[in-house]
């Protein structure tokens, strides 16, 4: 993960092979979307090579930030969604695939890709067969507001989100409960027709709080599976940061990408901040 600080624009191992062609076993490229204040390498140095080894074409953009700066995904979420729209189009053109699967962490699994799906061309609600995205899998996704263990709720109540965003980026305010981005997305439901959604949530999340804010409700033509990690692995201690390096959570990602070949989760020790 330190490599993402030293080389903030680097690709994680296994990602961004623009000559990769999907196989019959894995016909959709996987696009990995990092969390706020991080970057592709830092977030996905664990999952990306595992997906590549399993035969997937893997792509991992850096978005919502400036080149050379390690802390990305700080910009206005609709702007980042438009950036991802262009990136997904590039992936589809390069690979010849008809659709991609999205796997994201925090903002990258929640508000930002949902905005892309609804407003930036990720789906075609009248003709779901033309959707560019088949699955959205969110690790600790910021779907309905990130209370940040009370900090976000307090800054919202005191009207400090604009000030906080001057330091932390507009994405901070966008992810707060009751933000314009949240209310706009929630107005017409959580989902888009033709997309399968999976949320993988830890009860110990200290950022997207309360943790049930991460769950989605299926609307017409969509499927949702909300997974609470501790209901599968009761002793799992991963929290918001470490879930992207938690082998239990990553097996659930693999199962969501390929349900026909899902494997039982061999619950292993996973620690706060470290994963496992």
CSV table of C-alpha atoms in Angstrom, one decimal:
chain,number,residue,atom,x,y,z
A,1,UNK,CA,0.0,0.0,0.0
A,2,UNK,CA,3.0,2.3,0.6
A,3,UNK,CA,3.6,2.1,-3.2
A,4,UNK,CA,0.5,4.2,-3.7
A,5,UNK,CA,2.0,7.0,-1.8
A,6,UNK,CA,5.3,6.9,-3.5
A,7,UNK,CA,3.8,6.3,-7.0
A,8,UNK,CA,0.3,7.7,-6.7
A,9,UNK,CA,-0.6,7.2,-10.4
A,10,UNK,CA,0.7,3.7,-10.7
A,11,UNK,CA,-1.6,0.8,-11.6
A,12,UNK,CA,-2.0,-2.0,-9.1
A,13,UNK,CA,-0.5,-5.3,-10.0
A,14,UNK,CA,-2.5,-7.1,-12.7
A,15,UNK,CA,-4.5,-4.1,-13.8
A,16,UNK,CA,-4.7,-2.0,-16.9
A,17,UNK,CA,-3.5,-4.4,-19.5
A,18,UNK,CA,-5.2,-2.7,-22.5
A,19,UNK,CA,-4.5,-5.8,-24.7
A,20,UNK,CA,-6.5,-8.1,-22.4
A,21,UNK,CA,-9.4,-9.9,-24.1
A,22,UNK,CA,-12.2,-11.4,-22.0
A,23,UNK,CA,-12.7,-15.1,-22.1
A,24,UNK,CA,-15.9,-17.2,-22.2
A,25,UNK,CA,-15.4,-18.0,-18.5
A,26,UNK,CA,-15.1,-14.3,-17.6
A,27,UNK,CA,-16.7,-12.3,-20.4
A,28,UNK,CA,-16.9,-9.0,-18.6
A,29,UNK,CA,-13.9,-6.9,-17.6
A,30,UNK,CA,-13.8,-5.9,-14.0
A,31,UNK,CA,-13.3,-2.2,-13.2
A,32,UNK,CA,-12.1,-1.4,-9.7
A,33,UNK,CA,-13.1,2.0,-8.2
A,34,UNK,CA,-11.1,3.2,-5.3
A,35,UNK,CA,-12.3,5.0,-2.2
A,36,UNK,CA,-12.1,8.7,-1.2
A,37,UNK,CA,-8.6,10.1,-0.3
A,38,UNK,CA,-6.8,7.1,-1.7
A,39,UNK,CA,-5.8,5.8,-5.2
A,40,UNK,CA,-6.0,2.7,-7.3
A,41,UNK,CA,-2.7,1.2,-6.2
A,42,UNK,CA,-3.3,1.7,-2.5
A,43,UNK,CA,-6.8,0.4,-2.6
A,44,UNK,CA,-6.4,-2.6,-5.0
A,45,UNK,CA,-2.9,-4.0,-4.6
A,46,UNK,CA,-4.5,-7.0,-2.9
A,47,UNK,CA,-7.6,-7.7,-5.1
A,48,UNK,CA,-6.3,-6.8,-8.5
A,49,UNK,CA,-3.6,-9.5,-8.9
A,50,UNK,CA,-6.0,-12.1,-7.5
A,51,UNK,CA,-8.6,-11.3,-10.2
A,52,UNK,CA,-6.0,-11.3,-12.9
A,53,UNK,CA,-4.7,-14.7,-11.8
A,54,UNK,CA,-8.3,-16.0,-11.9
A,55,UNK,CA,-8.5,-15.0,-15.6
A,56,UNK,CA,-10.3,-11.7,-15.4
A,57,UNK,CA,-9.4,-8.6,-17.5
A,58,UNK,CA,-8.9,-6.0,-14.7
A,59,UNK,CA,-8.9,-2.2,-14.9
A,60,UNK,CA,-8.3,0.3,-12.1
A,61,UNK,CA,-8.5,4.0,-12.9
A,62,UNK,CA,-7.3,6.8,-10.7
A,63,UNK,CA,-10.2,9.3,-10.6
A,64,UNK,CA,-11.3,12.5,-9.0
A,65,UNK,CA,-7.9,13.9,-8.3
A,66,UNK,CA,-4.8,15.5,-9.7
A,67,UNK,CA,-1.8,13.6,-11.2
A,68,UNK,CA,1.0,13.2,-8.7
A,69,UNK,CA,-1.3,13.6,-5.7
A,70,UNK,CA,-1.9,10.4,-3.7
A,71,UNK,CA,-5.2,11.4,-2.2
A,72,UNK,CA,-7.7,11.1,-5.0
A,73,UNK,CA,-11.6,10.8,-5.4
A,74,UNK,CA,-12.0,14.1,-3.6
A,75,UNK,CA,-13.8,16.0,-6.4
A,76,UNK,CA,-17.5,16.6,-6.8
A,77,UNK,CA,-19.1,13.1,-7.2
A,78,UNK,CA,-21.0,13.9,-10.5
A,79,UNK,CA,-17.7,15.1,-12.0
A,80,UNK,CA,-16.0,11.8,-11.0
A,81,UNK,CA,-18.9,9.9,-12.4
A,82,UNK,CA,-18.5,11.5,-15.8
A,83,UNK,CA,-14.8,10.6,-15.6
A,84,UNK,CA,-15.6,7.0,-15.0
A,85,UNK,CA,-18.2,7.0,-17.8
A,86,UNK,CA,-15.4,7.9,-20.2
A,87,UNK,CA,-13.1,5.3,-18.7
A,88,UNK,CA,-15.7,2.5,-19.0
A,89,UNK,CA,-16.3,3.4,-22.6
A,90,UNK,CA,-12.5,3.1,-23.2
A,91,UNK,CA,-12.5,-0.3,-21.5
A,92,UNK,CA,-15.4,-1.6,-23.6
A,93,UNK,CA,-13.8,-0.4,-26.8
A,94,UNK,CA,-10.4,-1.9,-26.0
A,95,UNK,CA,-11.7,-5.2,-24.9
A,96,UNK,CA,-14.6,-5.6,-27.3
A,97,UNK,CA,-16.8,-6.5,-24.3
A,98,UNK,CA,-20.5,-5.5,-24.2
A,99,UNK,CA,-20.6,-4.9,-20.4
A,100,UNK,CA,-18.3,-4.5,-17.4
A,101,UNK,CA,-18.7,-5.4,-13.8
A,102,UNK,CA,-17.8,-2.7,-11.2
A,103,UNK,CA,-16.2,-3.4,-7.9
A,104,UNK,CA,-15.8,-0.4,-5.6
A,105,UNK,CA,-14.8,0.6,-2.1
A,106,UNK,CA,-16.6,3.3,-0.1
A,107,UNK,CA,-17.4,6.2,-2.5
A,108,UNK,CA,-16.2,3.9,-5.4
A,109,UNK,CA,-18.8,1.3,-4.4
A,110,UNK,CA,-21.6,3.6,-3.5
A,111,UNK,CA,-22.6,7.1,-4.6
A,112,UNK,CA,-20.2,7.6,-7.4
A,113,UNK,CA,-21.0,4.5,-9.5
A,114,UNK,CA,-24.7,4.8,-8.7
A,115,UNK,CA,-24.6,8.4,-10.1
A,116,UNK,CA,-22.8,7.1,-13.2
A,117,UNK,CA,-25.4,4.3,-13.7
A,118,UNK,CA,-28.3,6.7,-13.4
A,119,UNK,CA,-27.2,10.0,-14.9
A,120,UNK,CA,-24.0,9.4,-17.0
A,121,UNK,CA,-25.0,6.6,-19.4
A,122,UNK,CA,-24.1,3.5,-17.4
A,123,UNK,CA,-27.6,2.1,-17.9
A,124,UNK,CA,-30.4,2.4,-20.4
A,125,UNK,CA,-33.5,2.0,-18.2
A,126,UNK,CA,-35.9,1.6,-21.2
A,127,UNK,CA,-33.7,-1.1,-22.6
A,128,UNK,CA,-31.7,-2.8,-19.8
A,129,UNK,CA,-30.1,-5.1,-22.3
A,130,UNK,CA,-28.1,-2.2,-23.5
A,131,UNK,CA,-26.7,-1.4,-20.1
A,132,UNK,CA,-22.9,-0.9,-20.0
A,133,UNK,CA,-22.7,-2.4,-16.5
A,134,UNK,CA,-24.0,-5.8,-15.3
A,135,UNK,CA,-22.9,-5.8,-11.7
A,136,UNK,CA,-22.0,-3.3,-9.0
A,137,UNK,CA,-20.3,-4.8,-6.0
A,138,UNK,CA,-19.6,-2.4,-3.1
A,139,UNK,CA,-17.2,-2.9,-0.2
A,140,UNK,CA,-18.3,-0.7,2.6
A,141,UNK,CA,-20.2,1.5,0.1
A,142,UNK,CA,-21.2,5.1,1.0
A,143,UNK,CA,-24.8,4.7,-0.3
A,144,UNK,CA,-26.9,6.7,2.0
A,145,UNK,CA,-24.6,9.0,3.9
A,146,UNK,CA,-21.3,8.6,5.8
A,147,UNK,CA,-21.9,9.8,9.4
A,148,UNK,CA,-18.2,9.1,10.2
A,149,UNK,CA,-19.0,7.9,13.8
A,150,UNK,CA,-20.7,11.2,14.5
A,151,UNK,CA,-18.2,13.6,12.9
A,152,UNK,CA,-20.2,13.9,9.6
A,153,UNK,CA,-23.5,14.2,11.4
A,154,UNK,CA,-22.0,17.0,13.6
A,155,UNK,CA,-20.5,18.9,10.6
A,156,UNK,CA,-23.8,18.6,8.8
A,157,UNK,CA,-25.8,19.8,11.8
A,158,UNK,CA,-23.5,22.8,12.3
A,159,UNK,CA,-23.5,23.7,8.6
A,160,UNK,CA,-19.7,23.1,8.3
A,161,UNK,CA,-19.6,20.8,5.4
A,162,UNK,CA,-18.7,23.5,2.8
A,163,UNK,CA,-15.8,24.5,5.1
A,164,UNK,CA,-14.7,20.9,5.6
A,165,UNK,CA,-14.8,20.4,1.9
A,166,UNK,CA,-12.3,23.2,1.3
A,167,UNK,CA,-9.8,21.0,3.0
A,168,UNK,CA,-11.1,17.5,2.3
A,169,UNK,CA,-12.6,18.0,-1.1
A,170,UNK,CA,-16.2,18.3,-2.3
A,171,UNK,CA,-16.6,14.6,-2.1
A,172,UNK,CA,-16.7,15.0,1.7
A,173,UNK,CA,-19.9,17.1,1.6
A,174,UNK,CA,-21.4,15.0,-1.2
A,175,UNK,CA,-21.3,11.9,1.0
A,176,UNK,CA,-22.8,13.4,4.1
A,177,UNK,CA,-26.3,12.4,5.1
A,178,UNK,CA,-28.9,14.6,3.4
A,179,UNK,CA,-26.5,16.0,0.8
A,180,UNK,CA,-27.8,17.1,-2.6
A,181,UNK,CA,-26.1,14.2,-4.2
A,182,UNK,CA,-27.7,11.8,-1.7
A,183,UNK,CA,-31.2,13.2,-2.0
A,184,UNK,CA,-31.0,13.3,-5.8
A,185,UNK,CA,-30.0,9.7,-6.0
A,186,UNK,CA,-32.5,8.5,-3.4
A,187,UNK,CA,-35.4,10.3,-5.0
A,188,UNK,CA,-36.0,7.6,-7.5
A,189,UNK,CA,-34.9,4.6,-5.5
A,190,UNK,CA,-31.5,2.9,-5.1
A,191,UNK,CA,-31.2,0.8,-8.2
A,192,UNK,CA,-31.3,0.7,-12.0
A,193,UNK,CA,-33.1,-2.0,-14.1
A,194,UNK,CA,-30.9,-4.8,-15.3
A,195,UNK,CA,-28.1,-4.3,-12.7
A,196,UNK,CA,-27.2,-6.8,-10.0
A,197,UNK,CA,-26.1,-5.1,-6.8
A,198,UNK,CA,-24.1,-6.5,-3.9
A,199,UNK,CA,-23.1,-4.7,-0.7
A,200,UNK,CA,-20.5,-6.2,1.5
A,201,UNK,CA,-20.7,-4.5,4.9
A,202,UNK,CA,-18.9,-4.7,8.2
A,203,UNK,CA,-20.6,-4.0,11.4
A,204,UNK,CA,-17.4,-2.3,12.6
A,205,UNK,CA,-17.4,0.4,10.0
A,206,UNK,CA,-16.3,3.7,11.5
A,207,UNK,CA,-16.8,5.8,8.4
A,208,UNK,CA,-20.1,5.0,6.8
A,209,UNK,CA,-22.2,5.0,9.9
A,210,UNK,CA,-24.6,3.8,10.9
A,211,UNK,CA,-23.6,0.7,8.9
A,212,UNK,CA,-27.2,-0.1,7.6
A,213,UNK,CA,-26.9,3.1,5.5
A,214,UNK,CA,-24.8,1.0,3.2
A,215,UNK,CA,-27.6,-1.4,2.3
A,216,UNK,CA,-29.7,-1.0,-0.9
A,217,UNK,CA,-33.3,-1.7,-1.7
A,218,UNK,CA,-34.0,-3.3,-5.0
A,219,UNK,CA,-36.2,-1.4,-7.4
A,220,UNK,CA,-38.0,-2.7,-10.5
A,221,UNK,CA,-35.8,-5.0,-12.7
A,222,UNK,CA,-32.8,-5.0,-10.3
A,223,UNK,CA,-31.4,-7.5,-7.9
A,224,UNK,CA,-29.8,-6.7,-4.5
A,225,UNK,CA,-27.9,-8.8,-2.1
A,226,UNK,CA,-26.9,-7.1,1.1
A,227,UNK,CA,-24.3,-9.0,3.0
A,228,UNK,CA,-23.3,-8.3,6.6
A,229,UNK,CA,-19.8,-9.8,6.9
A,230,UNK,CA,-20.1,-10.8,10.6
A,231,UNK,CA,-23.2,-12.9,9.8
A,232,UNK,CA,-20.9,-15.1,7.7
A,233,UNK,CA,-17.7,-14.7,9.7
A,234,UNK,CA,-18.7,-13.6,13.2
A,235,UNK,CA,-15.1,-13.1,14.4
A,236,UNK,CA,-14.1,-10.9,11.4
A,237,UNK,CA,-12.7,-7.6,12.8
A,238,UNK,CA,-12.3,-5.7,9.6
A,239,UNK,CA,-13.5,-2.1,9.5
A,240,UNK,CA,-13.9,0.5,6.8
A,241,UNK,CA,-10.3,0.7,5.7
A,242,UNK,CA,-9.2,-2.9,6.0
A,243,UNK,CA,-12.2,-4.5,4.3
A,244,UNK,CA,-10.5,-4.1,0.9
A,245,UNK,CA,-7.7,-6.4,2.2
A,246,UNK,CA,-9.9,-8.8,4.1
A,247,UNK,CA,-9.7,-12.3,2.5
A,248,UNK,CA,-13.2,-13.1,3.7
A,249,UNK,CA,-14.7,-10.0,2.0
A,250,UNK,CA,-12.7,-10.7,-1.1
A,251,UNK,CA,-14.1,-14.2,-1.5
A,252,UNK,CA,-17.5,-12.6,-1.3
A,253,UNK,CA,-16.5,-10.3,-4.2
A,254,UNK,CA,-15.4,-13.4,-6.2
A,255,UNK,CA,-18.7,-15.1,-5.4
A,256,UNK,CA,-20.7,-12.0,-6.5
A,257,UNK,CA,-18.8,-11.7,-9.8
A,258,UNK,CA,-19.4,-15.4,-10.6
A,259,UNK,CA,-22.3,-16.7,-8.6
A,260,UNK,CA,-22.4,-20.0,-10.6
A,261,UNK,CA,-19.0,-20.9,-9.2
A,262,UNK,CA,-19.4,-19.4,-5.7
A,263,UNK,CA,-17.3,-21.0,-3.0
A,264,UNK,CA,-17.8,-21.1,0.7
A,265,UNK,CA,-16.0,-18.5,2.7
A,266,UNK,CA,-13.2,-20.0,4.7
A,267,UNK,CA,-13.4,-17.5,7.5
A,268,UNK,CA,-9.9,-16.3,8.4
A,269,UNK,CA,-8.6,-13.9,10.9
A,270,UNK,CA,-9.0,-10.3,9.8
A,271,UNK,CA,-7.8,-7.4,11.9
A,272,UNK,CA,-8.7,-3.7,12.0
A,273,UNK,CA,-6.5,-1.5,9.6
A,274,UNK,CA,-4.5,-4.6,8.6
A,275,UNK,CA,-7.0,-7.0,7.0
A,276,UNK,CA,-6.1,-10.6,6.6
